[in-house]
Each structure stands twice: as C-alpha cells, then as structure tokens.
Short mmCIF file of C-alpha atoms and ligand atoms in Angstrom, two decimals:
data_model
loop_
_atom_site.label_atom_id
_atom_site.label_comp_id
_atom_site.label_asym_id
_atom_site.label_seq_id
_atom_site.Cartn_x
_atom_site.Cartn_y
_atom_site.Cartn_z
CA MET C 13 -16.33 -21.30 28.53
CA LYS C 14 -13.31 -23.58 27.12
CA LYS C 15 -13.21 -25.38 23.97
CA GLU C 16 -11.21 -28.06 21.83
CA ILE C 17 -11.99 -26.90 17.99
CA VAL C 18 -10.84 -27.67 15.12
CA ILE C 19 -9.92 -24.66 12.41
CA ASN C 20 -11.42 -25.47 8.55
CA SER C 21 -11.54 -21.97 6.92
CA LEU C 22 -9.81 -18.90 6.88
CA ASN C 23 -11.65 -15.84 6.36
CA ILE C 24 -11.80 -12.94 4.23
CA ASP C 25 -8.94 -10.79 6.65
CA PHE C 26 -7.51 -14.29 7.12
CA LYS C 27 -8.39 -14.95 10.20
CA GLY C 28 -9.54 -18.26 11.42
CA GLU C 29 -13.83 -19.37 11.50
CA PHE C 30 -16.04 -21.48 14.00
CA LYS C 31 -19.33 -22.35 14.28
CA LEU C 32 -20.44 -22.97 18.12
CA ASN C 33 -24.34 -22.73 18.71
CA ASN C 34 -24.64 -21.83 15.40
CA GLN C 35 -23.50 -18.39 16.23
CA LEU C 36 -19.94 -17.45 13.79
CA PHE C 37 -16.18 -16.95 15.78
CA THR C 38 -13.06 -15.67 14.32
CA ILE C 39 -10.00 -15.94 15.73
CA PRO C 40 -6.06 -14.50 14.32
CA GLY C 41 -2.97 -16.33 14.53
CA VAL C 42 -4.54 -19.85 13.10
CA ILE C 43 -4.08 -22.32 10.72
CA ASN C 44 -6.65 -24.13 8.88
CA GLY C 45 -6.39 -27.79 10.16
CA GLU C 46 -5.22 -26.56 13.76
CA LYS C 47 -6.72 -28.03 16.63
CA VAL C 48 -6.75 -25.36 18.98
CA LEU C 49 -8.21 -24.41 22.55
CA VAL C 50 -10.76 -20.98 22.93
CA GLU C 51 -12.18 -19.74 25.76
CA VAL C 52 -14.91 -18.36 24.08
CA ASP C 53 -17.68 -15.93 25.12
CA ASP C 54 -21.23 -16.56 23.06
CA ASN C 55 -23.82 -14.69 24.96
CA PRO C 56 -24.94 -13.04 21.59
CA ARG C 57 -24.23 -8.99 22.86
CA PHE C 58 -19.86 -9.97 24.16
CA LYS C 59 -19.13 -12.47 21.66
CA LYS C 60 -15.61 -13.53 21.54
CA ALA C 61 -13.25 -16.06 20.75
CA LYS C 62 -9.67 -15.95 22.30
CA LEU C 63 -7.00 -18.66 21.46
CA LEU C 64 -5.68 -19.67 24.41
CA LYS C 65 -3.25 -22.76 23.13
CA ILE C 66 -2.11 -24.26 19.91
CA ILE C 67 -2.84 -28.13 20.21
CA THR C 68 -1.95 -29.13 17.50
CA PRO C 69 0.35 -26.39 15.22
CA SER C 70 0.63 -27.40 11.49
CA LYS C 71 3.06 -27.68 9.63
CA ASN C 72 3.53 -24.40 8.51
CA ARG C 73 3.33 -22.16 11.69
CA VAL C 74 6.98 -20.95 12.44
CA ASN C 75 7.19 -19.06 15.53
CA PRO C 76 6.95 -14.97 14.69
CA ILE C 77 9.59 -12.86 14.12
CA CYS C 78 8.58 -9.13 15.75
CA PRO C 79 8.30 -8.92 19.16
CA ILE C 80 5.11 -7.11 18.55
CA PHE C 81 3.31 -9.34 17.46
CA ASN C 82 0.33 -9.59 18.69
CA LYS C 83 -0.27 -6.06 19.46
CA CYS C 84 0.61 -3.87 15.93
CA GLY C 85 -1.09 -5.23 14.00
CA GLY C 86 0.22 -4.87 10.99
CA CYS C 87 1.84 -7.77 9.79
CA SER C 88 -1.08 -10.74 10.61
CA LEU C 89 0.27 -13.83 8.88
CA GLN C 90 3.41 -14.03 10.73
CA HIS C 91 2.70 -17.22 12.14
CA ILE C 92 2.89 -18.58 8.48
CA LYS C 93 5.18 -20.22 7.40
CA TYR C 94 6.51 -17.40 3.91
CA GLN C 95 5.69 -19.74 0.85
CA GLU C 96 2.36 -20.79 2.52
CA GLN C 97 1.82 -17.38 2.82
CA LEU C 98 1.94 -16.88 -1.16
CA VAL C 99 0.12 -20.48 -1.02
CA LEU C 100 -2.90 -18.84 0.90
CA LYS C 101 -2.96 -15.26 -0.62
CA THR C 102 -3.56 -17.68 -3.71
CA LYS C 103 -6.47 -20.62 -2.87
CA TRP C 104 -8.07 -16.45 -1.30
CA MET C 105 -8.11 -14.90 -4.60
CA ASN C 106 -9.66 -18.05 -6.22
CA ASP C 107 -12.12 -18.46 -4.32
CA LEU C 108 -12.86 -14.16 -4.29
CA PHE C 109 -12.76 -14.92 -8.41
CA TYR C 110 -15.00 -17.95 -7.48
CA ASN C 111 -17.79 -16.98 -5.56
CA LYS C 112 -18.32 -13.47 -8.27
CA PHE C 113 -18.46 -15.68 -11.38
CA LYS C 114 -18.96 -18.95 -10.91
CA LYS C 115 -15.80 -19.90 -13.03
CA ASN C 116 -12.61 -21.75 -11.98
CA PHE C 117 -9.26 -19.28 -13.52
CA ASN C 118 -6.45 -21.54 -12.15
CA ILE C 119 -5.03 -18.86 -11.19
CA PRO C 120 -0.82 -19.04 -10.40
CA LEU C 121 0.53 -18.69 -7.28
CA VAL C 122 1.15 -15.38 -6.80
CA LEU C 123 5.14 -14.23 -7.40
CA GLY C 124 6.33 -13.96 -3.88
CA MET C 125 9.57 -12.22 -3.09
CA LYS C 126 13.16 -14.05 -2.26
CA ASP C 127 14.24 -12.57 1.02
CA PRO C 128 10.38 -10.67 2.07
CA LYS C 129 12.10 -8.62 4.85
CA HIS C 130 12.81 -4.58 5.52
CA TYR C 131 10.69 -3.98 1.85
CA ARG C 132 8.88 -0.94 3.23
CA ASN C 133 10.78 2.29 1.19
CA LYS C 134 8.39 4.74 3.01
CA ASN C 135 7.52 4.58 7.08
CA GLN C 136 6.06 7.53 9.99
CA MET C 137 6.76 7.27 13.47
CA VAL C 138 4.15 8.16 15.85
CA ILE C 139 5.76 10.74 18.96
CA LYS C 140 3.65 10.35 22.43
CA LYS C 141 5.26 12.07 25.97
CA ASP C 142 3.10 9.32 28.37
CA LYS C 143 4.40 9.89 31.58
CA ASN C 144 7.25 12.78 31.32
CA LYS C 145 9.08 10.13 29.08
CA ILE C 146 9.20 10.58 25.33
CA ILE C 147 7.96 7.81 22.79
CA ALA C 148 8.02 6.71 19.02
CA GLY C 149 6.74 4.77 17.00
CA MET C 150 3.27 3.16 15.70
CA TYR C 151 -0.19 2.52 16.84
CA GLU C 152 -1.62 0.00 18.81
CA GLU C 153 -4.62 -1.85 16.44
CA GLY C 154 -7.40 -0.52 16.70
CA THR C 155 -6.06 2.15 19.61
CA HIS C 156 -4.53 5.36 20.07
CA GLN C 157 -1.45 4.13 22.18
CA VAL C 158 1.76 4.85 21.14
CA LEU C 159 4.46 1.52 20.40
CA ASP C 160 7.62 2.25 21.35
CA PHE C 161 9.32 1.01 19.01
CA ASN C 162 11.09 1.15 15.79
CA ASN C 163 13.00 -2.58 14.70
CA CYS C 164 10.09 -3.03 12.55
CA PHE C 165 11.17 -6.63 10.85
CA ILE C 166 9.69 -5.52 7.15
CA GLN C 167 10.63 -2.23 7.34
CA ASP C 168 14.24 -0.55 5.46
CA GLU C 169 16.71 -1.88 7.84
CA ILE C 170 17.93 2.24 6.97
CA ILE C 171 14.17 3.95 8.47
CA ASN C 172 14.37 1.74 11.86
CA LYS C 173 18.04 3.13 12.69
CA VAL C 174 17.49 6.57 11.05
CA GLN C 175 14.15 6.93 13.27
CA GLU C 176 15.35 5.30 16.58
CA GLN C 177 18.71 8.43 15.93
CA ILE C 178 15.66 11.52 15.17
CA LYS C 179 13.72 9.97 19.11
CA LYS C 180 16.72 10.90 20.08
CA LEU C 181 17.60 14.01 18.26
CA ILE C 182 14.34 15.04 19.59
CA ILE C 183 14.85 13.45 23.56
CA GLU C 184 18.48 15.64 23.25
CA PHE C 185 17.10 18.69 21.81
CA LYS C 186 15.13 18.55 24.65
CA TYR C 187 11.30 19.18 21.90
CA GLN C 188 8.17 18.00 22.92
CA PRO C 189 5.64 15.77 21.32
CA PHE C 190 2.54 18.18 20.24
CA ASP C 191 -0.28 17.01 22.96
CA GLU C 192 -3.36 16.95 20.96
CA ASP C 193 -5.60 17.37 24.44
CA LYS C 194 -4.20 20.65 25.33
CA LYS C 195 -2.42 21.41 22.24
CA THR C 196 1.15 22.14 22.90
CA GLY C 197 4.07 21.07 21.97
CA LEU C 198 6.04 20.41 18.72
CA PHE C 199 6.82 16.97 16.77
CA ARG C 200 4.00 15.03 16.02
CA HIS C 201 4.98 12.61 13.69
CA ILE C 202 8.55 11.91 11.25
CA LEU C 203 8.31 9.94 7.94
CA VAL C 204 11.12 8.74 6.78
CA LYS C 205 11.81 7.63 3.67
CA ARG C 206 14.62 5.83 1.53
CA SER C 207 15.16 4.33 -2.09
CA SER C 208 16.83 1.02 -2.06
CA SER C 209 18.51 2.04 -5.16
CA THR C 210 20.29 5.50 -4.98
CA LYS C 211 19.99 4.59 -1.34
CA GLU C 212 18.96 8.30 -1.07
CA ILE C 213 16.67 9.26 2.32
CA LEU C 214 14.25 11.52 2.51
CA VAL C 215 13.20 13.35 6.38
CA VAL C 216 9.46 14.91 7.02
CA LEU C 217 9.27 16.51 9.97
CA VAL C 218 5.56 16.88 10.89
CA THR C 219 5.09 19.95 13.04
CA SER C 220 2.07 20.93 14.58
CA LYS C 221 3.32 24.59 13.86
CA LEU C 222 4.82 26.79 11.19
CA ASP C 223 7.47 28.40 14.52
CA PHE C 224 10.53 26.01 14.70
CA PRO C 225 12.79 27.77 16.98
CA GLY C 226 16.43 26.12 17.39
CA LYS C 227 15.70 24.43 13.86
CA ASN C 228 19.26 25.42 11.86
CA ASN C 229 20.67 23.56 14.53
CA PHE C 230 18.46 20.19 14.84
CA VAL C 231 18.64 20.24 11.34
CA LYS C 232 22.40 20.60 11.23
CA ALA C 233 22.44 17.26 13.30
CA LEU C 234 20.03 15.00 12.01
CA ILE C 235 21.64 15.35 8.17
CA LYS C 236 24.94 14.31 10.40
CA LEU C 237 23.48 11.05 11.68
CA ASN C 238 23.47 9.27 7.81
CA LYS C 239 25.10 11.30 4.88
CA GLU C 240 22.86 9.86 3.10
CA ILE C 241 19.80 11.79 4.06
CA THR C 242 20.03 14.45 1.16
CA SER C 243 16.50 15.98 2.39
CA VAL C 244 14.76 17.57 5.30
CA VAL C 245 11.21 19.09 4.60
CA GLN C 246 9.28 20.63 7.68
CA ASN C 247 5.09 19.47 7.32
CA VAL C 248 3.03 21.40 8.83
CA ASN C 249 -0.25 19.97 10.23
CA ASP C 250 -2.12 21.75 12.60
CA ARG C 251 -5.72 19.95 11.34
CA LYS C 252 -7.31 17.68 14.18
CA THR C 253 -7.88 14.37 12.21
CA SER C 254 -5.37 11.72 12.58
CA ALA C 255 -4.48 12.40 8.65
CA VAL C 256 -0.51 12.71 9.14
CA LEU C 257 0.66 15.69 7.08
CA GLY C 258 -0.73 19.33 6.82
CA GLU C 259 -1.32 21.22 3.97
CA LYS C 260 2.04 24.07 4.48
CA GLU C 261 5.49 22.74 3.82
CA VAL C 262 9.59 23.90 4.43
CA VAL C 263 12.48 22.61 2.52
CA LEU C 264 14.92 22.46 5.10
CA TYR C 265 17.48 20.78 3.41
CA GLY C 266 18.55 19.26 0.16
CA PRO C 267 16.03 19.35 -2.77
CA GLY C 268 13.13 18.97 -1.19
CA PHE C 269 12.79 15.07 -2.80
CA ILE C 270 15.42 11.69 -3.55
CA PHE C 271 14.99 9.59 -6.38
CA ASP C 272 14.12 6.12 -7.31
CA ASN C 273 15.32 3.63 -9.94
CA LEU C 274 12.78 1.16 -10.96
CA LEU C 275 13.04 -0.86 -14.29
CA GLY C 276 15.52 1.14 -15.61
CA LYS C 277 13.87 5.12 -15.31
CA LYS C 278 14.32 7.46 -12.76
CA PHE C 279 11.51 8.38 -10.47
CA LYS C 280 10.90 11.30 -8.06
CA ILE C 281 9.70 10.85 -4.35
CA THR C 282 8.13 13.60 -2.21
CA SER C 283 7.01 13.99 0.92
CA LYS C 284 2.99 13.37 -0.19
CA SER C 285 3.27 12.28 -3.95
CA PHE C 286 1.58 7.87 -3.46
CA TYR C 287 4.53 5.71 -4.58
CA GLN C 288 4.25 1.96 -4.01
CA ILE C 289 6.21 0.93 -0.90
CA ASN C 290 8.02 -1.89 -1.60
CA SER C 291 10.34 -0.50 -4.92
CA LEU C 292 11.38 -4.41 -5.85
CA GLN C 293 8.33 -5.55 -5.82
CA THR C 294 6.84 -3.04 -7.72
CA GLU C 295 8.94 -3.67 -10.34
CA VAL C 296 8.50 -7.58 -10.44
CA LEU C 297 4.16 -6.13 -10.43
CA TYR C 298 4.68 -3.24 -13.67
CA GLN C 299 6.56 -5.97 -15.17
CA ALA C 300 3.55 -8.56 -14.99
CA ALA C 301 1.20 -5.97 -15.96
CA ILE C 302 3.17 -4.40 -18.79
CA LYS C 303 3.72 -7.84 -20.74
CA GLU C 304 0.15 -8.49 -20.27
CA ALA C 305 -0.24 -4.86 -22.34
CA ASN C 306 1.67 -6.79 -24.68
CA LEU C 307 2.08 -3.20 -26.10
CA SER C 308 3.04 -2.61 -29.93
CA LYS C 309 5.14 0.74 -30.56
CA ASP C 310 1.64 2.54 -32.60
CA ASP C 311 -0.37 2.05 -29.53
CA VAL C 312 -2.07 4.70 -27.61
CA LEU C 313 -1.97 3.70 -23.41
CA LEU C 314 -4.45 5.35 -20.99
CA ASP C 315 -3.08 5.40 -17.39
CA ALA C 316 -5.72 5.99 -14.71
CA TYR C 317 -4.96 7.14 -11.14
CA ALA C 318 -0.94 6.67 -12.52
CA GLY C 319 0.12 8.17 -9.49
CA VAL C 320 4.06 10.15 -10.85
CA GLY C 321 3.32 8.23 -13.72
CA THR C 322 5.85 5.11 -13.36
CA ILE C 323 3.82 2.53 -15.67
CA GLY C 324 3.34 5.78 -17.81
CA LEU C 325 6.07 6.18 -18.23
CA ILE C 326 7.85 2.88 -17.63
CA CYS C 327 5.94 2.47 -21.64
CA ALA C 328 6.36 5.77 -22.70
CA ASP C 329 8.96 3.73 -25.50
CA LYS C 330 7.06 0.43 -26.30
CA VAL C 331 4.27 2.78 -28.00
CA LYS C 332 2.64 6.20 -29.50
CA LYS C 333 1.81 8.02 -26.76
CA VAL C 334 0.14 7.60 -23.29
CA TYR C 335 -2.42 9.87 -21.23
CA SER C 336 -1.14 9.87 -17.46
CA VAL C 337 -4.54 11.21 -14.85
CA GLU C 338 -3.90 11.22 -11.32
CA ILE C 339 -6.20 13.90 -9.30
CA VAL C 340 -3.58 14.43 -6.71
CA LYS C 341 -1.52 17.62 -7.99
CA ASP C 342 1.41 16.78 -6.19
CA ALA C 343 1.70 13.68 -8.00
CA VAL C 344 1.40 15.23 -11.14
CA LYS C 345 4.14 17.64 -11.26
CA CYS C 346 5.91 14.52 -9.91
CA GLY C 347 5.49 12.47 -13.40
CA LYS C 348 5.95 15.79 -15.56
CA ASP C 349 10.03 16.24 -13.91
CA ASN C 350 9.57 12.44 -13.85
CA ALA C 351 9.30 12.81 -17.82
CA LYS C 352 11.47 15.09 -18.17
CA TYR C 353 14.72 12.97 -15.84
CA ASN C 354 13.99 10.58 -18.54
CA ASN C 355 13.61 12.15 -22.03
CA ILE C 356 10.17 11.11 -22.42
CA SER C 357 8.59 13.17 -24.66
CA ASN C 358 5.30 11.30 -25.40
CA VAL C 359 3.01 11.49 -22.12
CA VAL C 360 0.70 14.14 -21.74
CA PHE C 361 0.28 14.47 -17.86
CA VAL C 362 -4.12 15.08 -16.28
CA ASN C 363 -4.48 16.79 -12.83
CA ASP C 364 -7.59 15.58 -13.15
CA ASP C 365 -10.26 12.34 -11.64
CA ALA C 366 -9.87 9.90 -13.38
CA THR C 367 -13.24 9.22 -14.23
CA LYS C 368 -14.18 12.56 -15.88
CA TYR C 369 -11.20 13.02 -17.79
CA ILE C 370 -11.89 9.46 -19.11
CA ASN C 371 -15.59 11.12 -19.82
CA GLU C 372 -14.11 13.93 -22.08
CA LEU C 373 -11.59 11.47 -23.89
CA ALA C 374 -15.12 9.35 -25.32
CA GLN C 375 -16.58 12.14 -25.84
CA ARG C 376 -13.87 13.76 -27.86
CA LYS C 377 -13.59 9.97 -29.18
CA GLU C 378 -10.45 9.55 -28.49
CA HIS C 379 -8.67 6.86 -29.50
CA ILE C 380 -7.25 4.50 -26.87
CA ASP C 381 -5.84 0.97 -27.18
CA VAL C 382 -4.58 -0.29 -24.55
CA ILE C 383 -6.00 1.29 -20.49
CA ILE C 384 -3.71 0.37 -17.25
CA MET C 385 -5.94 2.03 -14.62
CA ASP C 386 -4.41 0.92 -11.05
CA PRO C 387 -7.06 2.76 -8.66
CA PRO C 388 -7.33 3.70 -4.73
CA ARG C 389 -8.56 0.50 -2.29
CA SER C 390 -11.97 1.90 -2.65
CA GLY C 391 -12.28 0.44 -6.43
CA SER C 392 -13.01 2.86 -9.56
CA THR C 393 -16.63 3.89 -10.65
CA LYS C 394 -19.79 3.29 -12.92
CA GLU C 395 -18.78 5.54 -14.59
CA PHE C 396 -15.48 5.12 -14.82
CA LEU C 397 -16.50 1.81 -16.57
CA ASN C 398 -19.37 2.85 -19.01
CA ALA C 399 -16.53 4.96 -20.41
CA ILE C 400 -14.47 2.14 -21.62
CA LYS C 401 -17.25 0.88 -23.07
CA LEU C 402 -17.57 4.00 -25.67
CA ILE C 403 -14.44 3.65 -26.39
CA LYS C 404 -13.62 -0.28 -26.70
CA PRO C 405 -9.87 -0.72 -25.96
CA LYS C 406 -8.46 -3.50 -27.31
CA LYS C 407 -7.45 -4.41 -23.87
CA ILE C 408 -8.07 -3.73 -19.78
CA VAL C 409 -5.09 -4.13 -17.33
CA TYR C 410 -6.38 -3.47 -14.46
CA VAL C 411 -3.98 -3.57 -11.63
CA SER C 412 -5.74 -3.84 -8.37
CA CYS C 413 -4.93 -3.22 -4.35
CA ASN C 414 -8.58 -4.20 -3.80
CA PRO C 415 -9.13 -7.10 -5.06
CA ILE C 416 -12.72 -7.28 -3.48
CA THR C 417 -13.51 -4.00 -4.98
CA GLN C 418 -12.14 -4.95 -7.97
CA VAL C 419 -13.95 -8.17 -9.08
CA ASP C 420 -17.04 -5.39 -8.17
CA ASP C 421 -15.52 -2.60 -11.22
CA LEU C 422 -14.72 -6.44 -13.37
CA GLU C 423 -18.04 -7.94 -13.59
CA TYR C 424 -19.59 -4.60 -14.48
CA LEU C 425 -17.48 -5.07 -17.60
CA LEU C 426 -18.06 -9.13 -18.59
CA ASP C 427 -20.65 -7.38 -21.14
CA GLN C 428 -18.05 -6.02 -23.53
CA TYR C 429 -14.91 -7.90 -22.09
CA THR C 430 -13.12 -11.36 -21.55
CA ILE C 431 -11.82 -12.20 -17.96
CA LYS C 432 -8.06 -13.74 -20.19
CA SER C 433 -5.85 -13.88 -16.74
CA ILE C 434 -5.49 -13.19 -13.23
CA GLN C 435 -2.25 -13.26 -11.66
CA GLY C 436 -1.30 -12.01 -7.99
CA VAL C 437 1.45 -10.28 -6.73
CA ASP C 438 3.03 -10.28 -3.44
CA MET C 439 3.41 -6.53 -2.29
CA PHE C 440 3.45 -6.79 1.51
CA PRO C 441 4.77 -9.88 2.58
CA PHE C 442 3.24 -11.36 6.49
CA THR C 443 0.51 -9.06 5.54
CA ASN C 444 -3.51 -9.77 4.77
CA HIS C 445 -2.95 -7.72 1.08
CA VAL C 446 -2.77 -8.65 -1.91
CA GLU C 447 -2.05 -6.92 -5.55
CA THR C 448 -4.11 -8.64 -8.48
CA ILE C 449 -3.32 -8.01 -12.86
CA THR C 450 -6.52 -9.23 -14.54
CA LEU C 451 -6.00 -8.64 -18.44
CA LEU C 452 -9.31 -7.76 -19.92
CA CYS C 453 -9.48 -8.53 -23.93
CA LEU C 454 -12.12 -6.90 -25.99
CA LYS C 455 -15.24 -9.11 -26.86
CA GLU C 456 -15.39 -9.66 -30.91
CA PRO C 457 -18.07 -8.90 -32.21
CA LYS C 458 -20.60 -10.82 -33.51
CA LYS C 459 -21.18 -11.45 -37.16
N1 SAH Y 8 -0.52 3.81 -10.29
C1 SAH Y 8 0.54 4.86 -9.40
C2 SAH Y 8 -0.49 4.63 -8.45
C3 SAH Y 8 -1.21 3.89 -7.28
S1 SAH Y 8 -2.10 4.42 -6.18
C4 SAH Y 8 1.23 3.74 -8.96
O1 SAH Y 8 1.83 2.83 -9.24
O2 SAH Y 8 2.24 3.96 -8.21
C5 SAH Y 8 -3.86 4.82 -6.99
C6 SAH Y 8 -3.89 6.30 -7.36
O3 SAH Y 8 -5.00 7.07 -7.81
C7 SAH Y 8 -3.08 7.38 -6.26
O4 SAH Y 8 -1.71 8.23 -6.92
C8 SAH Y 8 -4.48 8.06 -6.16
O5 SAH Y 8 -3.76 9.80 -5.82
C9 SAH Y 8 -5.12 8.40 -7.33
N2 SAH Y 8 -7.02 8.87 -7.58
C10 SAH Y 8 -7.58 8.74 -7.03
N3 SAH Y 8 -9.30 8.47 -6.64
C11 SAH Y 8 -8.18 9.27 -8.02
C12 SAH Y 8 -9.86 9.59 -9.04
N4 SAH Y 8 -10.83 9.87 -8.80
N5 SAH Y 8 -9.02 10.08 -10.23
C13 SAH Y 8 -7.63 10.11 -10.18
N6 SAH Y 8 -7.02 9.18 -9.54
C14 SAH Y 8 -7.12 9.29 -8.63
#
C-alpha cells in the first residue's frame, strides 16, 4: 500500500522512523519534518517500507554528491547539509546521554571539518572478475557484489587515482583476480594508505598466495605511477574469511611503511596497525582530549588501547611518565619506533590486553594520575573499569568511536566518578558515526 507520512524522528542509525498499525518502520535517506510517499508492506513477515517520493523536502536537504549513494551505504547522510549533519549528531549524542543518565548535559556542537571531503587516508579496493571483465571497488551494502567504482568523494583524491591506475595495471599485466569458489587467481585486494602531511603513499598488494610471478616488473611499473609511492608491500591472504589482510608480508619496495605527522610528531604507518582514518580531525580530536586531560608535569598517564602510541607520545612532553598499552604486536612495535623518531624516552610500551595490564598496575599499587582510554567499538570491560576504581586516577578521558557502548561503561564508573564534559568530534563526515570525548573526575571523598 502507498502512504503519505511525515517523518517525526530519526532512529539511532539516522534513518527515518514512523509507526503504522502499531508497527515500526524505518527508511533511509529522509530528514526530520519531511513529508514523503512510501510503499509499505505491513505483513509482519515481510514488513518493510520503501521511499517513493519526497513530497515536502526539508530546507536542510541537498542532492547527494555520489553516483552510488543508494548502493554503497557508506555515506548515508549525504542528503543532509553538512552543518545540519553536525546538529543532528549533537542531538543524537544529547538524546543518548539523556536517556542513559536522565540528565541534560548541554553537549556543545560536534566539532566538524571546514572542508569535509576527501578526508580518508586509507582505502581498500576489492578485485573481482565479473563476466570476464575485471572490476575493482567496494562492496555493495549488505552484499558480496563489487561496485566497479574508484571515485569516492570522502577518499583522498590521490588514493582514488592510484587505485584506478593499479586496476589498469593489473589488467595490462593480465593478472587474474582471486576466485573464491574456484580458488584460482592472484589479486584479492589493493590497500592504499597516504599521508596528506608527508605525501607518502603505501601500496599493499593482497594476494591469495606467496608465489607472485613477474612481480619485479609489476612493481617497477607500479612505482612509476606516482613518485610519492615510497613503499610497496605484498600481503599474503590465503584465509577463507572476508578479512582483508593475511599474516605473512613481503616488502617489495622501500621501507614497507610511511610516515604521517600529527600535532608536530612523526608517526610510522604500516599495513596492519590501527591508524586514525581522518588525520586532520585526529588532530582536532587529540587536542580536545588533551585539553580535557589538563595534564601537568608531575602526572603519570595511562594511554590505554593505544594503537601506534599516538596519544601517549603527543602527551609525553607534558607529563612525567606514560604507560601505553595495546594488544596488536605490530602496533606496539610501531609505537616504540615512533618514540625513537620523536626522541621520546618517558613512554613505557606494553603489548598486552588492556584489562590484564591495568589489573597488574592496580595490584602493584602503581600511581596513575590520568587515564586516556580509547577502546574499540565494543567498548571496555567491567574488569578494566573495576581496576580504574582501585587505582583512582583523578581524571579519565574516555575517547570513543561508539558512544552506545561508551555510555554503558560510563554508567559503571559513576559511583566514584562524575561526568564533567562531553564533546563530539566529526571524524567521519557524511556517515552516521560520531566520536565522543568524555571527561570524568574522581568524586571528592565525603568528610
Ligand atoms: N588510541 C589509538 C587507537 C584507538 S583504536 C589511536 O587514536 O590511534 C583502538 C585500539 O585498541 C586498536 O589499536 C586496537 O588494536 C586496540 N585494542 C583492541 N582491543 C584491545 C585490548 N583488549 N587491549 C588493548 N588494546 C586493544
């Protein structure tokens, strides 16, 4: 049945929500207040709604820039003016924190970008054969279909260009993409990382096996594509899963890594270790987090879930000592190298599970003044939070890429800590993600 609906609320994924016959429906691509025509199938088994027409567009509506907006699913907020995206993300955070803590925190506007395009410093392209034609790009949302497209407007423009050139080179050299069913062919993915500060480019060729016939000539042609390609790595992925990278790597050209600069410090980027995707906004994020931490020269800082050590290293000259804990071995190695490149000697790097390590610190009765924690999307653990309560740092700065798990973690700390401030940072413009920084302070003991 066709139905005219006014969208009154957006859900947690910024999709429009409406109720019909007591059933809840969601549709992407709409804005609060818009009157739309939808096709509804209200059979509880098939229950779905499809957007047919926007009848009264919102004043905040813009035409999506990207030709595959409806297919890729990556930038689901493209139909909304950028300033309004920031307003909506801020409202989303306010609602999330209000619903959890029944308190209005008056969260300030999410910190956005001046020019929110071409911000991604890393992209992976899938290579496949489709009816005898080699195609390369990203997966269509929710499917295993590859969209033959390398002109993504949130991607670094040079990465787009290099990827398109590599695709042509693969065709020219007559290499075959890996076929998951037949288990034939060589190329699986091409991963490209580029630093906008140093301009260096790292190309990672993900192959199905180690044997790479004609690789010398291929690499020679590859580095001619752009003089800023300073490293080429072969990553061998013979796994059956959809994980992009395998364990084994061979450096085919250059040192096998590139450098990026953040807030005056130099960081090594490899194929495997985590590195923030949007370098410009990472500086905004870190500056905001460090401001909240308000560090002093005598402080001991714990940087938990540290990646390649960025936050701890940037804070190192503001404090006495930093403990930096991270679970990925390669990232910790990068962290140690990063300390050397920046002549920093007061950071202790630990390759361990953050929960296990903070418990050791608690048992040793180690004194920690400030914790900056930046866990993955799943959040931290109850044991980690319990250990914080034993150590009693005066401040915790909790940086989160998933505020939904963050609020649960925060709730667990509120018997001993008070939320002092919350700030959102737009690390991924046009997508429905927002990064949050929450400052918690230890409650004064009751006299
Ligand atoms: N603070 C860093 C990294 C944040 S991403 C930065 O800003 O770049 C989260 C990091 O947590 C990743 O590097 C991931 O490898 C690490 N991680 C995930 N689970 C962990 C665990 N249980 N213990 C320690 N580190 C973990």
